[in-house]
Short mmCIF file of C-alpha atoms and ligand atoms in Angstrom, two decimals:
data_model
loop_
_atom_site.label_atom_id
_atom_site.label_comp_id
_atom_site.label_asym_id
_atom_site.label_seq_id
_atom_site.Cartn_x
_atom_site.Cartn_y
_atom_site.Cartn_z
CA MET E 1 0.13 -0.03 -0.05
CA ARG E 2 1.34 3.41 -1.01
CA THR E 3 1.55 5.88 1.84
CA ILE E 4 1.56 9.81 1.37
CA ASP E 5 5.18 9.81 1.55
CA ASP E 6 5.25 8.18 -1.92
CA LEU E 7 3.23 11.10 -3.31
CA ASP E 8 4.24 14.32 -4.94
CA VAL E 9 1.73 16.70 -3.49
CA ALA E 10 3.30 20.24 -3.68
CA GLY E 11 0.76 22.69 -5.29
CA ARG E 12 -1.61 19.96 -6.08
CA ARG E 13 -5.25 19.53 -4.98
CA VAL E 14 -5.34 16.44 -2.65
CA LEU E 15 -8.71 15.07 -1.67
CA VAL E 16 -8.42 13.41 1.87
CA ARG E 17 -11.29 11.05 2.73
CA ALA E 18 -11.28 11.55 6.53
CA ASP E 19 -13.35 10.02 9.30
CA LEU E 20 -14.79 13.02 11.06
CA ASN E 21 -18.04 11.17 12.32
CA VAL E 22 -17.95 12.71 15.83
CA PRO E 23 -20.79 12.56 18.54
CA LEU E 24 -22.75 15.78 18.58
CA LYS E 25 -25.22 16.92 21.28
CA ASP E 26 -27.46 20.09 20.64
CA GLY E 27 -25.03 20.95 17.80
CA ALA E 28 -21.84 20.86 19.96
CA ILE E 29 -19.03 18.17 19.55
CA THR E 30 -18.92 15.98 22.69
CA ASP E 31 -15.88 14.08 21.74
CA ASP E 32 -13.31 15.37 19.02
CA GLY E 33 -11.06 12.30 19.13
CA ARG E 34 -11.71 11.44 15.49
CA ILE E 35 -11.05 15.05 14.30
CA ARG E 36 -7.74 14.89 16.35
CA ALA E 37 -6.80 11.66 14.82
CA SER E 38 -7.10 12.84 11.34
CA LEU E 39 -4.71 16.02 12.01
CA PRO E 40 -1.37 14.29 11.34
CA THR E 41 -2.13 13.38 7.77
CA ILE E 42 -3.76 16.75 7.04
CA GLU E 43 -0.75 18.60 8.54
CA ALA E 44 1.73 16.52 6.82
CA LEU E 45 0.10 17.29 3.39
CA ARG E 46 -0.20 21.02 4.25
CA ALA E 47 3.51 21.05 5.25
CA ARG E 48 4.38 19.75 1.80
CA GLY E 49 2.46 22.40 -0.03
CA ALA E 50 -0.58 20.47 -0.82
CA LYS E 51 -4.05 22.09 -1.40
CA VAL E 52 -6.00 19.86 0.90
CA ILE E 53 -9.81 19.20 0.40
CA VAL E 54 -11.26 17.13 3.12
CA CYS E 55 -14.41 15.09 2.71
CA ALA E 56 -16.24 12.99 5.37
CA HIS E 57 -19.59 11.95 6.43
CA LEU E 58 -21.49 12.63 9.78
CA GLY E 59 -24.24 10.49 10.81
CA ARG E 60 -26.91 9.01 8.54
CA PRO E 61 -28.72 11.74 6.69
CA LYS E 62 -29.59 9.17 4.08
CA GLY E 63 -28.93 11.13 0.88
CA GLU E 64 -30.89 14.17 1.94
CA VAL E 65 -29.62 17.71 3.22
CA LYS E 66 -30.50 17.60 6.94
CA PRO E 67 -29.08 20.66 8.62
CA GLU E 68 -28.62 18.73 11.97
CA PHE E 69 -25.98 16.60 10.29
CA SER E 70 -23.89 19.52 8.80
CA LEU E 71 -20.28 19.24 9.07
CA ALA E 72 -20.04 23.02 9.88
CA PRO E 73 -19.26 22.57 13.55
CA VAL E 74 -16.63 20.01 12.51
CA ALA E 75 -15.07 22.66 10.12
CA ALA E 76 -14.78 25.10 12.90
CA ARG E 77 -13.14 22.65 15.25
CA LEU E 78 -10.69 21.53 12.71
CA GLY E 79 -9.76 24.96 12.01
CA GLU E 80 -9.12 25.49 15.89
CA LEU E 81 -7.00 22.44 16.03
CA LEU E 82 -5.01 23.10 12.77
CA GLY E 83 -4.63 26.70 13.84
CA ALA E 84 -5.57 27.72 10.49
CA ASP E 85 -8.64 28.79 8.36
CA VAL E 86 -10.70 26.02 7.01
CA ALA E 87 -12.80 26.93 4.06
CA PHE E 88 -16.24 25.17 4.60
CA ALA E 89 -18.17 24.34 1.41
CA SER E 90 -21.91 24.41 1.91
CA ASP E 91 -22.39 21.42 -0.65
CA VAL E 92 -20.49 18.35 -1.39
CA VAL E 93 -19.64 18.43 -5.18
CA GLY E 94 -21.69 21.69 -6.19
CA ASP E 95 -20.68 25.35 -6.85
CA SER E 96 -19.57 26.03 -3.21
CA ALA E 97 -17.27 22.86 -3.24
CA ARG E 98 -15.81 23.73 -6.54
CA ALA E 99 -15.10 27.31 -5.66
CA ALA E 100 -13.56 26.20 -2.21
CA ALA E 101 -11.36 23.75 -4.18
CA GLU E 102 -10.41 26.30 -6.80
CA ASN E 103 -9.48 28.99 -4.25
CA LEU E 104 -7.23 27.14 -2.14
CA ALA E 105 -3.63 28.23 -1.71
CA ASP E 106 -0.78 25.79 -1.35
CA GLY E 107 -1.00 24.57 2.29
CA GLY E 108 -4.64 25.69 2.57
CA VAL E 109 -7.54 23.48 3.79
CA ALA E 110 -11.06 23.14 2.79
CA LEU E 111 -13.92 20.70 4.20
CA LEU E 112 -16.60 19.66 2.01
CA GLU E 113 -20.23 19.20 3.49
CA ASN E 114 -21.44 15.99 4.68
CA LEU E 115 -20.92 13.24 1.90
CA ARG E 116 -24.03 11.47 2.83
CA PHE E 117 -26.13 14.38 1.76
CA GLU E 118 -25.70 13.02 -1.57
CA PRO E 119 -27.49 9.81 -2.38
CA GLY E 120 -24.77 8.81 -4.82
CA GLU E 121 -22.31 8.40 -1.88
CA THR E 122 -23.91 5.47 -0.34
CA SER E 123 -25.78 3.96 -3.49
CA LYS E 124 -25.79 0.33 -4.05
CA ASP E 125 -26.25 1.16 -7.78
CA ASP E 126 -22.93 1.14 -9.27
CA ALA E 127 -23.70 3.74 -11.85
CA GLU E 128 -25.27 6.29 -9.50
CA ARG E 129 -22.18 5.78 -7.11
CA GLY E 130 -19.96 6.24 -10.01
CA ALA E 131 -21.48 9.39 -11.38
CA PHE E 132 -21.19 10.92 -7.98
CA ALA E 133 -17.58 9.66 -7.65
CA ASP E 134 -16.81 11.29 -10.91
CA ARG E 135 -17.94 14.65 -9.58
CA LEU E 136 -15.90 14.20 -6.34
CA ALA E 137 -12.76 13.18 -8.14
CA ALA E 138 -13.01 16.04 -10.40
CA LEU E 139 -12.39 18.34 -7.45
CA ALA E 140 -8.97 17.03 -7.08
CA GLU E 141 -5.80 15.61 -8.83
CA ILE E 142 -4.76 13.05 -5.92
CA TYR E 143 -6.69 10.97 -3.60
CA VAL E 144 -5.71 10.17 0.02
CA GLY E 145 -7.60 7.53 1.94
CA ASP E 146 -7.44 8.25 5.64
CA GLY E 147 -11.00 7.47 7.00
CA PHE E 148 -10.33 4.18 8.63
CA GLY E 149 -13.70 4.14 10.15
CA ALA E 150 -15.37 3.93 6.64
CA VAL E 151 -13.10 1.52 4.79
CA HIS E 152 -15.63 -1.43 5.34
CA ARG E 153 -18.19 0.64 3.23
CA ARG E 154 -18.37 0.32 -0.52
CA HIS E 155 -19.13 3.87 -0.87
CA ALA E 156 -18.16 6.37 -3.58
CA SER E 157 -15.78 8.47 -1.47
CA VAL E 158 -14.02 5.20 -0.13
CA TYR E 159 -14.16 2.81 -2.92
CA ASP E 160 -14.86 4.48 -6.36
CA VAL E 161 -12.89 7.74 -6.21
CA PRO E 162 -9.37 6.06 -5.34
CA ARG E 163 -10.11 4.06 -8.63
CA ARG E 164 -10.27 7.33 -10.43
CA LEU E 165 -7.24 9.10 -9.14
CA PRO E 166 -3.73 8.47 -8.21
CA HIS E 167 -3.94 7.44 -4.50
CA ALA E 168 -2.24 6.52 -1.29
CA ALA E 169 -3.12 5.62 2.42
CA GLY E 170 -2.95 8.38 4.88
CA GLY E 171 -1.13 7.85 8.08
CA LEU E 172 -4.20 6.87 10.09
CA ILE E 173 -5.07 3.99 7.75
CA ALA E 174 -1.47 2.79 7.40
CA ALA E 175 -1.23 2.80 11.24
CA GLU E 176 -4.43 0.86 11.64
CA VAL E 177 -3.56 -1.77 9.15
CA GLU E 178 -0.15 -2.29 10.69
CA VAL E 179 -1.87 -2.80 14.14
CA LEU E 180 -4.43 -5.09 12.77
CA ARG E 181 -1.81 -7.25 11.25
CA LYS E 182 -0.38 -7.79 14.59
CA LEU E 183 -3.87 -9.05 15.81
CA THR E 184 -4.18 -11.53 12.86
CA GLU E 185 -0.48 -12.68 11.91
CA ASP E 186 2.24 -13.84 14.19
CA VAL E 187 -0.01 -13.00 17.31
CA ALA E 188 1.96 -12.94 20.66
CA ARG E 189 0.18 -15.21 23.02
CA PRO E 190 -1.86 -15.56 25.17
CA TYR E 191 -4.14 -13.51 22.95
CA ALA E 192 -7.19 -12.45 24.95
CA VAL E 193 -10.18 -10.78 23.50
CA ALA E 194 -12.78 -8.69 25.59
CA LEU E 195 -15.99 -8.03 23.92
CA GLY E 196 -18.88 -5.97 25.22
CA GLY E 197 -21.19 -3.39 23.85
CA SER E 198 -25.11 -3.51 23.00
CA LYS E 199 -25.66 -6.16 20.40
CA VAL E 200 -24.43 -9.63 19.94
CA SER E 201 -25.59 -9.71 16.43
CA ASP E 202 -23.02 -7.03 15.70
CA LYS E 203 -20.24 -9.03 16.90
CA LEU E 204 -21.09 -12.54 15.79
CA GLY E 205 -18.87 -12.50 12.79
CA VAL E 206 -15.86 -11.43 14.87
CA ILE E 207 -16.53 -14.06 17.53
CA ASP E 208 -16.90 -16.84 14.90
CA ASN E 209 -13.50 -15.80 13.45
CA LEU E 210 -11.73 -15.40 16.84
CA LEU E 211 -12.71 -18.82 17.85
CA GLY E 212 -10.05 -19.93 15.78
CA LYS E 213 -7.51 -17.49 16.84
CA ALA E 214 -7.79 -16.08 20.42
CA ASP E 215 -7.07 -18.09 23.45
CA ARG E 216 -9.72 -16.39 25.67
CA ILE E 217 -12.73 -14.65 24.96
CA LEU E 218 -14.28 -12.34 27.71
CA ILE E 219 -17.75 -11.32 27.34
CA GLY E 220 -19.63 -8.37 28.98
CA GLY E 221 -21.93 -5.59 28.05
CA GLY E 222 -25.35 -5.93 26.75
CA MET E 223 -24.61 -8.91 24.67
CA VAL E 224 -23.66 -10.97 27.76
CA PHE E 225 -27.20 -11.71 28.58
CA THR E 226 -27.79 -13.72 25.42
CA PHE E 227 -24.90 -15.84 26.51
CA LEU E 228 -26.21 -16.13 30.07
CA LYS E 229 -29.59 -17.13 28.64
CA ALA E 230 -28.08 -19.55 26.39
CA GLN E 231 -26.68 -21.14 29.49
CA GLY E 232 -30.12 -21.44 30.86
CA HIS E 233 -30.18 -18.55 33.25
CA GLU E 234 -32.79 -15.84 34.03
CA VAL E 235 -31.73 -12.51 32.48
CA GLY E 236 -34.77 -10.50 33.64
CA LYS E 237 -35.46 -7.44 31.65
CA SER E 238 -31.80 -7.21 30.31
CA LEU E 239 -31.05 -6.80 26.56
CA LEU E 240 -31.68 -10.29 24.96
CA GLU E 241 -31.48 -11.23 21.29
CA GLU E 242 -33.67 -14.36 21.45
CA ASP E 243 -32.89 -15.08 17.79
CA GLN E 244 -29.07 -15.48 18.48
CA LEU E 245 -29.48 -17.99 21.33
CA ASP E 246 -28.77 -21.09 18.93
CA THR E 247 -25.75 -19.49 17.39
CA VAL E 248 -24.29 -18.54 20.87
CA ARG E 249 -24.83 -22.16 22.09
CA ALA E 250 -22.92 -23.30 18.96
CA TYR E 251 -20.15 -20.92 19.86
CA LEU E 252 -19.89 -22.05 23.43
CA ARG E 253 -19.75 -25.75 22.19
CA ARG E 254 -17.09 -24.83 19.54
CA ALA E 255 -15.15 -23.01 21.97
CA GLU E 256 -15.05 -25.96 24.27
CA GLU E 257 -13.82 -28.24 21.49
CA ALA E 258 -11.18 -25.71 20.16
CA GLY E 259 -9.87 -25.18 23.83
CA VAL E 260 -10.75 -21.48 23.50
CA GLU E 261 -11.81 -20.13 26.96
CA PHE E 262 -14.93 -18.12 27.26
CA VAL E 263 -14.91 -15.97 30.31
CA LEU E 264 -18.40 -14.82 31.47
CA PRO E 265 -19.14 -12.53 34.28
CA VAL E 266 -20.05 -14.06 37.75
CA ASP E 267 -21.97 -10.96 38.89
CA ILE E 268 -24.08 -8.35 37.42
CA VAL E 269 -25.19 -4.73 38.43
CA ALA E 270 -28.98 -5.18 38.00
CA ALA E 271 -31.23 -2.06 38.06
CA THR E 272 -34.92 -1.59 38.26
CA ALA E 273 -34.89 0.75 35.14
CA PHE E 274 -32.49 2.04 32.44
CA ALA E 275 -31.53 5.12 34.43
CA ALA E 276 -28.57 6.38 36.58
CA ASP E 277 -30.87 7.03 39.57
CA ALA E 278 -32.62 3.77 39.37
CA ASP E 279 -32.55 1.38 42.38
CA HIS E 280 -29.54 -1.10 41.55
CA ALA E 281 -27.89 -3.93 43.29
CA VAL E 282 -25.05 -6.49 42.53
CA VAL E 283 -26.46 -9.92 41.88
CA ALA E 284 -25.04 -13.35 40.93
CA ALA E 285 -24.86 -13.70 37.28
CA ASP E 286 -27.01 -16.84 37.31
CA ALA E 287 -29.70 -15.24 39.51
CA ILE E 288 -30.72 -11.95 37.86
CA PRO E 289 -34.30 -10.92 39.42
CA ALA E 290 -37.04 -11.07 36.69
CA ASP E 291 -37.92 -7.59 37.11
CA ARG E 292 -34.56 -6.06 36.81
CA LEU E 293 -32.21 -5.48 33.95
CA GLY E 294 -28.37 -5.98 33.87
CA LEU E 295 -26.63 -2.61 33.21
CA ASP E 296 -22.80 -3.50 33.89
CA ILE E 297 -20.65 -6.43 35.02
CA GLY E 298 -20.26 -6.71 38.79
CA PRO E 299 -17.15 -5.99 40.85
CA GLU E 300 -16.04 -9.59 41.06
CA SER E 301 -16.42 -10.10 37.36
CA GLY E 302 -14.18 -6.87 36.92
CA LYS E 303 -11.59 -8.57 39.01
CA LEU E 304 -11.88 -11.78 37.24
CA PHE E 305 -11.63 -10.26 33.82
CA ALA E 306 -8.68 -8.12 35.02
CA ALA E 307 -6.93 -11.49 36.22
CA ARG E 308 -7.72 -13.22 32.80
CA LEU E 309 -5.91 -10.19 31.09
CA ALA E 310 -2.96 -10.04 33.38
CA ASP E 311 -0.70 -12.59 31.71
CA ALA E 312 -1.98 -11.88 28.02
CA ARG E 313 0.64 -10.61 25.60
CA THR E 314 -2.07 -9.32 23.13
CA VAL E 315 -5.40 -8.04 24.07
CA PHE E 316 -8.22 -6.68 21.75
CA TRP E 317 -11.06 -4.87 23.29
CA ASN E 318 -14.23 -4.04 21.57
CA GLY E 319 -17.42 -2.78 23.38
CA PRO E 320 -18.03 -1.25 26.96
CA MET E 321 -18.81 -3.72 29.62
CA GLY E 322 -21.75 -1.76 30.69
CA VAL E 323 -23.74 1.37 30.30
CA PHE E 324 -20.56 3.49 31.07
CA GLU E 325 -22.32 6.62 30.10
CA MET E 326 -23.99 6.38 33.49
CA GLU E 327 -21.67 6.55 36.37
CA PRO E 328 -23.15 3.53 38.51
CA TYR E 329 -22.73 1.34 35.53
CA SER E 330 -19.16 2.25 34.47
CA HIS E 331 -17.16 0.39 36.88
CA GLY E 332 -16.94 -2.77 34.92
CA THR E 333 -15.59 -0.88 31.84
CA ARG E 334 -13.21 0.90 34.01
CA ALA E 335 -11.94 -2.52 35.43
CA VAL E 336 -11.38 -3.92 32.12
CA ALA E 337 -9.48 -0.68 30.76
CA GLN E 338 -7.37 -0.69 33.69
CA GLY E 339 -6.85 -4.61 33.20
CA LEU E 340 -5.53 -3.82 29.65
CA ILE E 341 -3.10 -1.20 30.84
CA ASP E 342 -1.72 -3.44 33.81
CA SER E 343 -1.25 -6.37 31.48
CA GLY E 344 1.62 -4.68 29.67
CA ALA E 345 0.42 -6.54 26.66
CA PHE E 346 0.12 -5.20 23.14
CA THR E 347 -3.39 -3.68 23.74
CA VAL E 348 -5.79 -2.59 21.06
CA VAL E 349 -9.10 -0.81 21.79
CA GLY E 350 -11.51 -0.83 18.97
CA GLY E 351 -14.98 0.74 18.75
CA GLY E 352 -16.23 4.38 18.82
CA ASP E 353 -18.03 3.86 22.10
CA SER E 354 -15.22 1.96 23.63
CA ALA E 355 -12.71 4.72 22.71
CA ALA E 356 -15.06 7.33 23.90
CA ALA E 357 -15.37 5.37 27.30
CA VAL E 358 -11.71 5.26 27.68
CA ARG E 359 -11.60 9.16 27.33
CA GLN E 360 -14.63 9.88 29.38
CA LEU E 361 -13.31 7.57 32.32
CA GLY E 362 -10.28 9.59 32.38
CA PHE E 363 -7.69 7.09 31.16
CA ASP E 364 -4.50 8.30 29.40
CA GLU E 365 -4.95 7.27 25.77
CA ALA E 366 -1.20 6.73 25.62
CA ALA E 367 -1.36 3.85 28.10
CA PHE E 368 -2.96 1.79 25.43
CA SER E 369 -0.87 0.49 22.40
CA HIS E 370 -3.53 1.60 20.04
CA ILE E 371 -6.90 3.01 20.07
CA SER E 372 -8.62 2.47 16.79
CA THR E 373 -10.88 5.02 15.29
CA GLY E 374 -12.90 2.41 13.37
CA GLY E 375 -15.19 0.09 15.25
CA GLY E 376 -16.99 -1.71 12.34
CA ALA E 377 -14.04 -1.52 10.20
CA SER E 378 -11.54 -3.21 12.65
CA LEU E 379 -14.32 -5.74 13.53
CA GLU E 380 -14.73 -6.64 9.81
CA TYR E 381 -11.01 -6.88 9.35
CA LEU E 382 -10.76 -9.25 12.33
CA GLU E 383 -13.65 -11.25 10.79
CA GLY E 384 -11.25 -11.79 7.97
CA LYS E 385 -13.41 -9.90 5.44
CA THR E 386 -11.95 -7.87 2.55
CA LEU E 387 -12.57 -4.23 3.25
CA PRO E 388 -13.54 -2.38 -0.08
CA GLY E 389 -11.56 0.90 1.06
CA LEU E 390 -8.33 -0.86 1.66
CA GLN E 391 -8.71 -3.07 -1.55
CA ALA E 392 -9.10 0.22 -3.60
CA LEU E 393 -5.94 1.70 -1.89
CA GLU E 394 -3.88 -1.42 -2.61
CA ASP E 395 -4.92 -1.60 -6.40
P1 ADP F 1 -18.45 0.13 20.26
O1 ADP F 1 -18.87 1.36 19.64
O2 ADP F 1 -17.21 0.42 21.22
O3 ADP F 1 -18.19 -0.91 19.24
P2 ADP F 1 -20.97 -0.72 20.73
O4 ADP F 1 -21.51 0.35 19.94
O5 ADP F 1 -21.25 -2.13 20.43
O6 ADP F 1 -19.63 -0.45 21.29
O7 ADP F 1 -21.84 -0.70 22.22
C1 ADP F 1 -21.72 0.42 22.98
C2 ADP F 1 -23.11 0.70 23.91
O8 ADP F 1 -23.28 -0.55 24.42
C3 ADP F 1 -22.81 1.74 24.88
O9 ADP F 1 -23.54 2.93 24.49
C4 ADP F 1 -23.29 1.08 26.09
O10 ADP F 1 -24.25 1.94 26.95
C5 ADP F 1 -24.09 -0.02 25.64
N1 ADP F 1 -24.32 -1.22 26.55
C6 ADP F 1 -23.07 -1.70 27.30
N2 ADP F 1 -23.67 -2.68 28.17
C7 ADP F 1 -24.95 -2.47 28.21
C8 ADP F 1 -26.03 -3.28 28.84
N3 ADP F 1 -25.84 -4.03 29.84
N4 ADP F 1 -27.34 -3.03 28.46
C9 ADP F 1 -27.49 -2.06 27.56
N5 ADP F 1 -26.62 -1.42 26.83
C10 ADP F 1 -25.37 -1.62 27.26
MG1 MG F 2 -20.76 1.92 18.96
#
């Protein structure tokens, strides 16, 4: 894969596909981690005299212009972080975008409006996507793929534009790929994987593939209740995916055959409602009261999980262990994050919410070997799938 070091960019218009899909609340950015992560590539290109045109998506406006998904606040924050003006185009490939691209000075930066305001960006129809890709590609002379969080999507800005322009991987994608290789080739063992988050169905593919690769799989978060139920336990009103019970049972059996250790929580923080101020108590994992819902792994489980991480040499963690957004249910996630740090292993955190949890709980990001900016993308890579955005950069 070519990197930006292999490109001659001075005085040329470079389209950078970044991942700037930050969480917003009432129009304000609540976590600017992804903007920060995209800075090194943008700064390197500027320093070499490129005219940098950044494009990205925000949320799911589904091909329509929806002001609440405008990238305008991101343009402002990007400008602050770069310490430079960022020209914001009020459309994606229209007059405003063309003017912004044409008016750039060497070293200048422009940001286009949300790619997903255009139906062509995500279209399943190759011709419709291609027509949009033509217009996007026409804004620039070179393409740099740096939006790791989107490389698993066959979208115009990810897959079709690099096939129309000379291209290279930005620093973020290059770094992510290097890390993911360490999780799939010549892995240092023991290799432990901690999985949490809300839905089992999101993570089935990765569990499937990891059953042949990891030594231990620790399960927490909302998905744990499908596992507990599969073992025949009451889970009360906790998150449950009934339709995945058979699959989960098959995984538990396969793990036993393959000698992969599944580590499930022994206690659960069970609350009367999905609320920070709800009555809550620590209960045994096999005795969740029928009128309660599990919102975190319990303190004994936190200790158990940390102990099962302590001697690992490689750890991949995806998905919070509980509803960390509410303080009473954040302790399991804290224990696992601390367990990763204390293990001294090569530690990778994947997933937008997991990365946000690390920051929200006050951990030093540098204490982890790598925090991935792309949850879905890193999971699909670990599932063993071909990622369209990486494939396009490699060709
Ligand atoms: P990531 O973005 O790191 O891949 P996910 O998107 O899969 O993680 O899941 C994150 C969400 O899972 C968080 O918002 C968290 O509140 C939720 N979650 C974790 N544990 C539970 C639980 N026990 N019940 C309901 N939701 C949960
Ligand atoms: Mg998430």
